[in-house]
Protein backbone atom coordinates (compact mmCIF):
# COMPACT_ATOMS: atom_id res chain seq x y z
CA UNK A 1 0.00 0.00 0.00
CA UNK A 2 1.08 3.57 -0.75
CA UNK A 3 -0.13 6.93 0.49
CA UNK A 4 0.14 9.72 -2.08
CA UNK A 5 -0.68 13.33 -1.20
CA UNK A 6 -1.58 15.76 -3.98
CA UNK A 7 -0.52 19.12 -2.63
CA UNK A 8 0.50 22.66 -3.49
CA UNK A 9 0.33 25.82 -1.41
CA UNK A 10 -1.28 27.69 -4.30
CA UNK A 11 -4.87 27.16 -5.37
CA UNK A 12 -6.10 26.77 -8.94
CA UNK A 13 -3.22 24.62 -10.18
CA UNK A 14 -5.29 21.53 -11.07
CA UNK A 15 -4.72 19.75 -7.78
CA UNK A 16 -8.14 18.11 -7.44
CA UNK A 17 -8.22 17.13 -11.13
CA UNK A 18 -4.83 15.44 -10.65
CA UNK A 19 -6.03 13.61 -7.53
CA UNK A 20 -9.26 12.36 -9.11
CA UNK A 21 -7.95 11.45 -12.55
CA UNK A 22 -4.73 10.06 -11.08
CA UNK A 23 -6.76 7.83 -8.78
CA UNK A 24 -8.85 6.63 -11.72
CA UNK A 25 -5.61 5.89 -13.59
CA UNK A 26 -4.44 3.69 -10.70
CA UNK A 27 -7.77 1.85 -10.66
CA UNK A 28 -7.40 1.21 -14.39
CA UNK A 29 -4.14 -0.57 -13.51
CA UNK A 30 -6.14 -2.99 -11.33
CA UNK A 31 -5.11 -1.27 -8.10
CA UNK A 32 -7.71 -0.92 -5.35
CA UNK A 33 -7.62 2.83 -4.84
CA UNK A 34 -9.13 5.15 -2.24
CA UNK A 35 -9.44 8.93 -2.51
CA UNK A 36 -9.64 10.71 0.85
CA UNK A 37 -11.02 14.20 0.36
CA UNK A 38 -9.27 16.38 2.95
CA UNK A 39 -10.36 19.64 1.34
CA UNK A 40 -13.34 21.12 3.25
CA UNK A 41 -14.67 22.39 -0.10
CA UNK A 42 -15.21 18.75 -1.12
CA UNK A 43 -14.34 19.23 -4.80
CA UNK A 44 -12.96 15.70 -5.27
CA UNK A 45 -16.18 14.26 -3.87
CA UNK A 46 -18.18 16.53 -6.15
CA UNK A 47 -16.24 15.38 -9.20
CA UNK A 48 -16.57 11.67 -8.46
CA UNK A 49 -20.21 12.00 -7.34
CA UNK A 50 -20.92 9.01 -5.10
CA UNK A 51 -24.21 7.42 -6.16
CA UNK A 52 -25.65 7.47 -2.64
CA UNK A 53 -24.90 9.48 0.53
CA UNK A 54 -22.73 7.68 3.11
CA UNK A 55 -24.60 6.07 6.01
CA UNK A 56 -24.93 8.07 9.20
CA UNK A 57 -23.02 6.91 12.23
CA UNK A 58 -22.55 7.90 15.84
CA UNK A 59 -20.03 10.61 16.53
CA UNK A 60 -16.93 9.56 18.37
CA UNK A 61 -16.54 10.61 22.00
CA UNK A 62 -14.16 9.65 24.77
CA UNK A 63 -10.44 9.20 24.39
CA UNK A 64 -10.48 5.43 24.77
CA UNK A 65 -13.11 4.78 22.11
CA UNK A 66 -12.28 7.57 19.70
CA UNK A 67 -9.93 5.79 17.32
CA UNK A 68 -11.91 2.54 17.13
CA UNK A 69 -15.13 4.41 16.42
CA UNK A 70 -13.45 6.54 13.78
CA UNK A 71 -12.08 3.56 11.90
CA UNK A 72 -15.38 1.68 12.03
CA UNK A 73 -17.37 4.75 10.96
CA UNK A 74 -14.98 5.62 8.14
CA UNK A 75 -15.13 2.10 6.75
CA UNK A 76 -18.91 2.41 6.63
CA UNK A 77 -18.69 5.78 4.89
CA UNK A 78 -16.25 4.74 2.16
CA UNK A 79 -18.26 4.78 -1.07
CA UNK A 80 -17.36 2.88 -4.28
CA UNK A 81 -17.58 5.24 -7.27
CA UNK A 82 -15.92 3.27 -10.09
CA UNK A 83 -14.46 -0.20 -10.50
CA UNK A 84 -11.57 -0.50 -7.98
CA UNK A 85 -12.06 3.17 -6.99
CA UNK A 86 -13.67 4.46 -3.78
CA UNK A 87 -13.90 7.77 -1.95
CA UNK A 88 -14.10 8.97 1.64
CA UNK A 89 -15.60 12.44 1.47
CA UNK A 90 -14.67 15.47 3.54
CA UNK A 91 -18.32 15.67 4.60
CA UNK A 92 -18.18 12.13 5.95
CA UNK A 93 -15.06 12.88 7.98
CA UNK A 94 -16.53 16.12 9.30
CA UNK A 95 -19.77 14.39 10.34
CA UNK A 96 -17.81 12.32 12.85
CA UNK A 97 -17.05 15.37 14.97
CA UNK A 98 -19.33 17.37 17.28
CA UNK A 99 -18.54 20.68 15.55
CA UNK A 100 -18.82 19.18 12.06
CA UNK A 101 -15.43 20.51 10.96
CA UNK A 102 -12.78 18.32 9.38
CA UNK A 103 -10.10 20.77 10.57
CA UNK A 104 -10.87 19.68 14.13
CA UNK A 105 -9.90 16.11 13.26
CA UNK A 106 -6.50 17.30 12.03
CA UNK A 107 -5.98 19.26 15.24
CA UNK A 108 -6.14 16.09 17.38
CA UNK A 109 -2.43 15.28 17.23
CA UNK A 110 -1.73 11.89 15.67
CA UNK A 111 -5.38 10.88 15.33
CA UNK A 112 -5.82 11.70 11.63
CA UNK A 113 -2.42 10.27 10.59
CA UNK A 114 -3.25 7.03 12.44
CA UNK A 115 -6.65 6.91 10.77
CA UNK A 116 -5.19 7.38 7.27
CA UNK A 117 -2.55 4.75 7.98
CA UNK A 118 -5.19 2.28 9.20
CA UNK A 119 -7.41 2.82 6.15
CA UNK A 120 -4.44 2.50 3.79
CA UNK A 121 -3.93 -1.10 4.93
CA UNK A 122 -7.07 -2.03 2.99
CA UNK A 123 -6.07 -0.50 -0.37
CA UNK A 124 -3.20 -0.62 -2.84
CA UNK A 125 -3.11 3.17 -3.10
CA UNK A 126 -4.59 6.02 -1.09
CA UNK A 127 -4.64 9.50 -2.67
CA UNK A 128 -5.14 12.50 -0.41
CA UNK A 129 -6.70 15.59 -1.98
CA UNK A 130 -5.64 18.53 0.17
CA UNK A 131 -6.71 22.15 0.68
CA UNK A 132 -4.51 24.75 -1.07
CA UNK A 133 -3.74 26.61 2.14
CA UNK A 134 -1.07 26.01 4.75
CA UNK A 135 -2.61 24.47 7.85
CA UNK A 136 -3.13 21.33 9.91
CA UNK A 137 -4.89 19.40 7.13
CA UNK A 138 -2.15 20.03 4.57
CA UNK A 139 0.59 19.36 7.14
CA UNK A 140 -1.05 16.08 8.14
CA UNK A 141 -1.30 14.93 4.53
CA UNK A 142 2.36 15.73 3.92
CA UNK A 143 3.49 13.86 7.05
CA UNK A 144 1.36 10.81 6.18
CA UNK A 145 2.47 10.52 2.58
CA UNK A 146 5.03 8.21 1.03
CA UNK A 147 5.02 10.39 -2.08
CA UNK A 148 3.98 13.98 -2.81
CA UNK A 149 2.49 14.87 -6.18
CA UNK A 150 2.95 18.60 -6.72
CA UNK A 151 1.02 20.12 -9.64
CA UNK A 152 2.70 23.20 -11.08
CA UNK A 153 0.86 25.45 -13.54
CA UNK A 154 2.68 27.88 -15.89
CA UNK A 155 2.57 30.81 -13.43
CA UNK A 156 5.62 31.89 -11.44
CA UNK A 157 3.51 31.94 -8.25
CA UNK A 158 2.84 28.23 -8.66
CA UNK A 159 6.55 27.46 -9.01
CA UNK A 160 7.35 29.54 -5.92
CA UNK A 161 4.64 27.77 -3.92
CA UNK A 162 6.01 24.37 -4.94
CA UNK A 163 9.54 25.38 -3.97
CA UNK A 164 8.33 26.68 -0.60
CA UNK A 165 6.59 23.34 0.06
CA UNK A 166 9.68 21.33 -0.86
CA UNK A 167 11.92 23.48 1.31
CA UNK A 168 9.56 23.00 4.27
CA UNK A 169 9.52 19.24 3.76
CA UNK A 170 13.30 19.12 3.55
CA UNK A 171 13.69 21.21 6.69
CA UNK A 172 11.21 19.19 8.75
CA UNK A 173 13.08 16.18 10.09
CA UNK A 174 9.78 14.65 11.20
CA UNK A 175 8.29 14.76 7.71
CA UNK A 176 7.43 11.35 6.34
CA UNK A 177 7.65 11.65 2.53
CA UNK A 178 10.91 10.47 1.02
CA UNK A 179 9.98 11.50 -2.52
CA UNK A 180 8.11 14.23 -4.37
CA UNK A 181 7.20 14.51 -8.04
CA UNK A 182 6.49 17.77 -9.88
CA UNK A 183 3.84 17.63 -12.61
CA UNK A 184 3.21 20.41 -15.12
CA UNK A 185 -0.50 21.18 -15.30
CA UNK A 186 -2.97 23.50 -17.05
CA UNK A 187 -0.58 24.05 -19.93
CA UNK A 188 -2.18 25.77 -22.92
CA UNK A 189 -1.00 24.16 -26.17
CA UNK A 190 -1.48 27.42 -28.04
CA UNK A 191 0.35 29.60 -25.52
CA UNK A 192 3.75 28.14 -26.38
CA UNK A 193 5.67 31.22 -25.23
CA UNK A 194 4.20 31.04 -21.70
CA UNK A 195 4.73 27.26 -21.56
CA UNK A 196 8.40 27.67 -22.53
CA UNK A 197 8.85 30.47 -19.99
CA UNK A 198 7.37 28.26 -17.27
CA UNK A 199 9.69 25.40 -18.20
CA UNK A 200 12.70 27.73 -18.12
CA UNK A 201 11.66 28.87 -14.64
CA UNK A 202 11.65 25.27 -13.44
CA UNK A 203 15.04 24.71 -15.06
CA UNK A 204 16.41 27.78 -13.26
CA UNK A 205 15.29 26.48 -9.87
CA UNK A 206 16.12 22.79 -10.36
CA UNK A 207 19.23 21.03 -11.61
CA UNK A 208 18.40 18.33 -14.14
CA UNK A 209 20.33 15.91 -16.26
CA UNK A 210 19.80 16.15 -20.00
CA UNK A 211 19.14 13.01 -22.01
CA UNK A 212 18.96 12.13 -25.69
CA UNK A 213 16.88 9.00 -25.14
CA UNK A 214 13.34 8.68 -26.43
CA UNK A 215 10.89 10.36 -24.04
CA UNK A 216 8.53 7.37 -24.06
CA UNK A 217 11.03 5.08 -22.37
CA UNK A 218 12.36 7.46 -19.74
CA UNK A 219 11.53 7.05 -16.05
CA UNK A 220 10.66 10.26 -14.17
CA UNK A 221 13.65 12.59 -14.16
CA UNK A 222 15.43 13.09 -10.83
CA UNK A 223 16.08 16.76 -10.13
CA UNK A 224 17.83 18.74 -7.42
CA UNK A 225 16.39 21.89 -5.87
CA UNK A 226 19.11 24.53 -5.85
CA UNK A 227 20.22 25.46 -2.35
CA UNK A 228 18.84 22.29 -0.77
CA UNK A 229 21.25 20.55 1.60
CA UNK A 230 21.28 16.95 0.39
CA UNK A 231 23.07 15.78 3.51
CA UNK A 232 20.39 17.26 5.78
CA UNK A 233 17.37 15.95 3.84
CA UNK A 234 16.62 12.52 2.36
CA UNK A 235 13.90 14.00 0.12
CA UNK A 236 14.18 12.79 -3.48
CA UNK A 237 12.59 15.10 -6.07
CA UNK A 238 11.45 14.05 -9.54
CA UNK A 239 10.00 15.80 -12.57
CA UNK A 240 7.30 13.89 -14.43
CA UNK A 241 7.60 13.58 -18.20
CA UNK A 242 3.82 13.91 -18.45
CA UNK A 243 2.23 17.28 -19.21
CA UNK A 244 -1.43 17.89 -18.40
CA UNK A 245 -2.81 20.28 -20.98
CA UNK A 246 -5.73 22.61 -20.41
CA UNK A 247 -8.91 21.35 -22.09
CA UNK A 248 -12.41 22.76 -22.38
CA UNK A 249 -13.71 19.20 -22.59
CA UNK A 250 -12.29 18.49 -19.13
CA UNK A 251 -14.05 21.53 -17.72
CA UNK A 252 -17.28 20.25 -19.24
CA UNK A 253 -16.82 16.83 -17.62
CA UNK A 254 -16.84 18.42 -14.16
CA UNK A 255 -20.53 19.26 -14.67
CA UNK A 256 -21.23 15.62 -15.49
CA UNK A 257 -19.22 14.06 -12.67
CA UNK A 258 -16.91 12.27 -15.11
CA UNK A 259 -13.15 11.78 -15.32
CA UNK A 260 -10.97 12.05 -18.43
CA UNK A 261 -11.17 8.27 -18.78
CA UNK A 262 -14.87 8.56 -19.52
CA UNK A 263 -14.59 10.58 -22.71
CA UNK A 264 -13.25 9.01 -25.90
CA UNK A 265 -11.84 12.29 -27.27
CA UNK A 266 -9.39 12.68 -24.38
CA UNK A 267 -7.03 9.81 -25.16
CA UNK A 268 -3.86 12.02 -24.94
CA UNK A 269 -4.86 13.13 -21.44
CA UNK A 270 -5.72 9.56 -20.50
CA UNK A 271 -2.24 8.53 -21.61
CA UNK A 272 -0.71 11.36 -19.56
CA UNK A 273 -2.50 10.31 -16.37
CA UNK A 274 -1.64 6.66 -17.01
CA UNK A 275 1.99 7.67 -17.37
CA UNK A 276 1.84 9.56 -14.08
CA UNK A 277 0.49 6.43 -12.38
CA UNK A 278 3.38 4.38 -13.81
CA UNK A 279 5.90 7.00 -12.74
CA UNK A 280 4.49 7.00 -9.22
CA UNK A 281 4.99 3.25 -9.04
CA UNK A 282 8.57 3.63 -10.29
CA UNK A 283 9.39 6.36 -7.78
CA UNK A 284 7.82 4.44 -4.90
CA UNK A 285 9.74 1.30 -5.83
CA UNK A 286 12.99 3.30 -5.87
CA UNK A 287 12.20 4.94 -2.53
CA UNK A 288 11.21 1.68 -0.85
CA UNK A 289 14.02 0.57 1.46
CA UNK A 290 15.62 -2.77 0.71
CA UNK A 291 14.89 -5.56 3.16
CA UNK A 292 17.84 -6.69 5.19
CA UNK A 293 18.95 -10.26 4.59
CA UNK A 294 19.39 -12.09 7.86
CA UNK A 295 22.26 -14.50 8.26
CA UNK A 296 19.99 -17.43 9.20
CA UNK A 297 17.92 -16.86 6.02
CA UNK A 298 21.11 -17.01 3.98
CA UNK A 299 22.14 -20.30 5.59
CA UNK A 300 18.66 -21.73 4.91
CA UNK A 301 18.96 -20.87 1.20
CA UNK A 302 22.34 -22.61 1.04
CA UNK A 303 21.00 -25.73 2.69
CA UNK A 304 18.03 -26.09 0.35
CA UNK A 305 19.45 -24.49 -2.77
XYZ file of C-alpha atoms in Angstrom:
305
model
C 0.000 0.000 0.000
C 1.083 3.565 -0.745
C -0.133 6.929 0.489
C 0.136 9.722 -2.082
C -0.684 13.329 -1.199
C -1.580 15.762 -3.980
C -0.524 19.121 -2.627
C 0.504 22.658 -3.495
C 0.327 25.816 -1.415
C -1.277 27.692 -4.302
C -4.869 27.157 -5.369
C -6.103 26.774 -8.939
C -3.221 24.616 -10.183
C -5.288 21.532 -11.073
C -4.724 19.749 -7.777
C -8.138 18.105 -7.439
C -8.216 17.128 -11.126
C -4.833 15.445 -10.647
C -6.033 13.613 -7.528
C -9.263 12.358 -9.105
C -7.951 11.449 -12.551
C -4.734 10.064 -11.081
C -6.760 7.829 -8.775
C -8.846 6.627 -11.720
C -5.614 5.889 -13.590
C -4.442 3.687 -10.696
C -7.769 1.848 -10.657
C -7.398 1.207 -14.390
C -4.139 -0.566 -13.509
C -6.136 -2.985 -11.326
C -5.112 -1.269 -8.099
C -7.705 -0.920 -5.352
C -7.615 2.833 -4.843
C -9.128 5.149 -2.237
C -9.444 8.930 -2.506
C -9.640 10.711 0.853
C -11.024 14.205 0.365
C -9.269 16.378 2.949
C -10.361 19.645 1.339
C -13.339 21.115 3.247
C -14.671 22.390 -0.101
C -15.206 18.751 -1.122
C -14.336 19.231 -4.801
C -12.960 15.702 -5.267
C -16.180 14.256 -3.875
C -18.179 16.526 -6.148
C -16.237 15.381 -9.203
C -16.567 11.665 -8.456
C -20.209 12.001 -7.340
C -20.920 9.013 -5.099
C -24.213 7.425 -6.162
C -25.646 7.472 -2.639
C -24.902 9.477 0.527
C -22.729 7.676 3.107
C -24.600 6.071 6.013
C -24.933 8.065 9.201
C -23.022 6.905 12.227
C -22.551 7.904 15.845
C -20.034 10.611 16.531
C -16.930 9.561 18.366
C -16.537 10.608 21.998
C -14.162 9.646 24.769
C -10.438 9.201 24.386
C -10.477 5.428 24.773
C -13.114 4.775 22.107
C -12.285 7.567 19.702
C -9.929 5.786 17.318
C -11.905 2.537 17.134
C -15.129 4.409 16.422
C -13.453 6.543 13.780
C -12.075 3.556 11.903
C -15.381 1.685 12.034
C -17.368 4.751 10.964
C -14.982 5.622 8.138
C -15.130 2.102 6.746
C -18.912 2.414 6.628
C -18.691 5.783 4.894
C -16.248 4.739 2.157
C -18.256 4.778 -1.073
C -17.361 2.881 -4.285
C -17.577 5.240 -7.268
C -15.916 3.266 -10.088
C -14.458 -0.201 -10.500
C -11.570 -0.497 -7.976
C -12.058 3.165 -6.991
C -13.671 4.463 -3.782
C -13.899 7.772 -1.949
C -14.100 8.966 1.636
C -15.596 12.441 1.467
C -14.671 15.473 3.545
C -18.316 15.674 4.597
C -18.179 12.125 5.949
C -15.060 12.879 7.977
C -16.527 16.122 9.300
C -19.770 14.386 10.335
C -17.810 12.317 12.853
C -17.051 15.367 14.970
C -19.331 17.366 17.279
C -18.541 20.677 15.555
C -18.824 19.180 12.055
C -15.428 20.514 10.963
C -12.777 18.323 9.378
C -10.101 20.768 10.573
C -10.869 19.675 14.134
C -9.903 16.108 13.259
C -6.503 17.302 12.025
C -5.984 19.260 15.243
C -6.143 16.094 17.383
C -2.426 15.281 17.226
C -1.730 11.892 15.671
C -5.382 10.885 15.333
C -5.818 11.702 11.630
C -2.419 10.271 10.591
C -3.248 7.030 12.443
C -6.645 6.912 10.767
C -5.192 7.379 7.274
C -2.551 4.752 7.977
C -5.186 2.277 9.196
C -7.406 2.820 6.150
C -4.442 2.501 3.791
C -3.930 -1.099 4.928
C -7.071 -2.029 2.989
C -6.074 -0.504 -0.365
C -3.202 -0.623 -2.835
C -3.105 3.167 -3.103
C -4.595 6.024 -1.095
C -4.642 9.498 -2.670
C -5.144 12.503 -0.412
C -6.699 15.586 -1.975
C -5.644 18.525 0.173
C -6.711 22.145 0.678
C -4.512 24.750 -1.072
C -3.736 26.609 2.141
C -1.070 26.008 4.755
C -2.610 24.473 7.854
C -3.129 21.332 9.914
C -4.888 19.401 7.129
C -2.153 20.029 4.572
C 0.592 19.359 7.138
C -1.053 16.078 8.136
C -1.302 14.929 4.531
C 2.364 15.726 3.915
C 3.486 13.861 7.050
C 1.357 10.808 6.176
C 2.474 10.520 2.582
C 5.033 8.207 1.032
C 5.018 10.392 -2.083
C 3.979 13.977 -2.805
C 2.491 14.872 -6.182
C 2.954 18.601 -6.718
C 1.016 20.117 -9.635
C 2.703 23.202 -11.082
C 0.861 25.453 -13.544
C 2.681 27.879 -15.892
C 2.574 30.810 -13.425
C 5.619 31.891 -11.440
C 3.513 31.938 -8.247
C 2.843 28.233 -8.655
C 6.548 27.458 -9.010
C 7.346 29.544 -5.925
C 4.637 27.766 -3.916
C 6.006 24.368 -4.938
C 9.541 25.378 -3.966
C 8.325 26.675 -0.600
C 6.595 23.343 0.055
C 9.675 21.325 -0.861
C 11.920 23.479 1.307
C 9.562 23.003 4.270
C 9.517 19.235 3.763
C 13.301 19.124 3.551
C 13.691 21.215 6.694
C 11.206 19.189 8.753
C 13.081 16.180 10.087
C 9.782 14.649 11.204
C 8.288 14.761 7.713
C 7.430 11.347 6.338
C 7.651 11.647 2.531
C 10.912 10.470 1.022
C 9.978 11.500 -2.520
C 8.112 14.232 -4.368
C 7.204 14.513 -8.042
C 6.489 17.767 -9.883
C 3.838 17.634 -12.613
C 3.213 20.412 -15.123
C -0.502 21.184 -15.298
C -2.973 23.499 -17.050
C -0.577 24.050 -19.932
C -2.184 25.770 -22.921
C -0.995 24.156 -26.165
C -1.482 27.415 -28.037
C 0.352 29.601 -25.516
C 3.746 28.144 -26.376
C 5.668 31.224 -25.227
C 4.205 31.037 -21.703
C 4.732 27.256 -21.555
C 8.397 27.669 -22.529
C 8.853 30.466 -19.994
C 7.374 28.264 -17.268
C 9.685 25.400 -18.203
C 12.696 27.726 -18.117
C 11.664 28.871 -14.637
C 11.654 25.271 -13.444
C 15.041 24.708 -15.056
C 16.406 27.781 -13.259
C 15.293 26.476 -9.866
C 16.124 22.791 -10.355
C 19.229 21.034 -11.612
C 18.400 18.329 -14.136
C 20.332 15.906 -16.260
C 19.802 16.150 -19.997
C 19.136 13.011 -22.006
C 18.962 12.128 -25.692
C 16.883 9.001 -25.140
C 13.340 8.685 -26.432
C 10.889 10.356 -24.044
C 8.534 7.366 -24.064
C 11.032 5.077 -22.370
C 12.362 7.460 -19.743
C 11.527 7.052 -16.050
C 10.660 10.260 -14.166
C 13.654 12.594 -14.157
C 15.425 13.090 -10.830
C 16.075 16.760 -10.132
C 17.828 18.740 -7.418
C 16.391 21.890 -5.869
C 19.107 24.533 -5.852
C 20.220 25.465 -2.351
C 18.842 22.286 -0.768
C 21.251 20.550 1.601
C 21.276 16.947 0.392
C 23.071 15.784 3.515
C 20.388 17.256 5.783
C 17.370 15.950 3.842
C 16.618 12.515 2.361
C 13.895 13.997 0.116
C 14.176 12.786 -3.478
C 12.594 15.099 -6.067
C 11.455 14.052 -9.539
C 9.998 15.796 -12.572
C 7.300 13.890 -14.433
C 7.600 13.579 -18.199
C 3.816 13.911 -18.454
C 2.230 17.279 -19.206
C -1.427 17.887 -18.400
C -2.814 20.279 -20.984
C -5.732 22.606 -20.408
C -8.909 21.347 -22.093
C -12.410 22.762 -22.385
C -13.709 19.202 -22.594
C -12.285 18.490 -19.132
C -14.047 21.531 -17.717
C -17.277 20.246 -19.236
C -16.820 16.834 -17.620
C -16.842 18.424 -14.155
C -20.528 19.262 -14.672
C -21.229 15.617 -15.493
C -19.220 14.060 -12.667
C -16.908 12.272 -15.112
C -13.154 11.783 -15.318
C -10.970 12.046 -18.427
C -11.166 8.270 -18.775
C -14.869 8.559 -19.522
C -14.592 10.585 -22.715
C -13.251 9.015 -25.903
C -11.836 12.289 -27.274
C -9.393 12.680 -24.383
C -7.030 9.809 -25.162
C -3.862 12.015 -24.941
C -4.860 13.128 -21.441
C -5.721 9.555 -20.498
C -2.237 8.526 -21.610
C -0.706 11.358 -19.565
C -2.497 10.313 -16.368
C -1.638 6.657 -17.011
C 1.991 7.668 -17.372
C 1.842 9.562 -14.082
C 0.490 6.430 -12.383
C 3.382 4.379 -13.809
C 5.901 7.004 -12.744
C 4.487 6.997 -9.222
C 4.988 3.253 -9.042
C 8.565 3.632 -10.290
C 9.392 6.360 -7.779
C 7.824 4.440 -4.904
C 9.744 1.298 -5.830
C 12.992 3.299 -5.870
C 12.198 4.937 -2.530
C 11.209 1.682 -0.851
C 14.023 0.566 1.461
C 15.620 -2.771 0.710
C 14.892 -5.559 3.156
C 17.843 -6.686 5.192
C 18.947 -10.257 4.595
C 19.390 -12.091 7.856
C 22.261 -14.497 8.263
C 19.988 -17.429 9.203
C 17.917 -16.859 6.016
C 21.113 -17.013 3.980
C 22.141 -20.304 5.590
C 18.658 -21.733 4.914
C 18.961 -20.867 1.203
C 22.336 -22.606 1.042
C 21.001 -25.731 2.689
C 18.031 -26.090 0.346
C 19.450 -24.489 -2.771
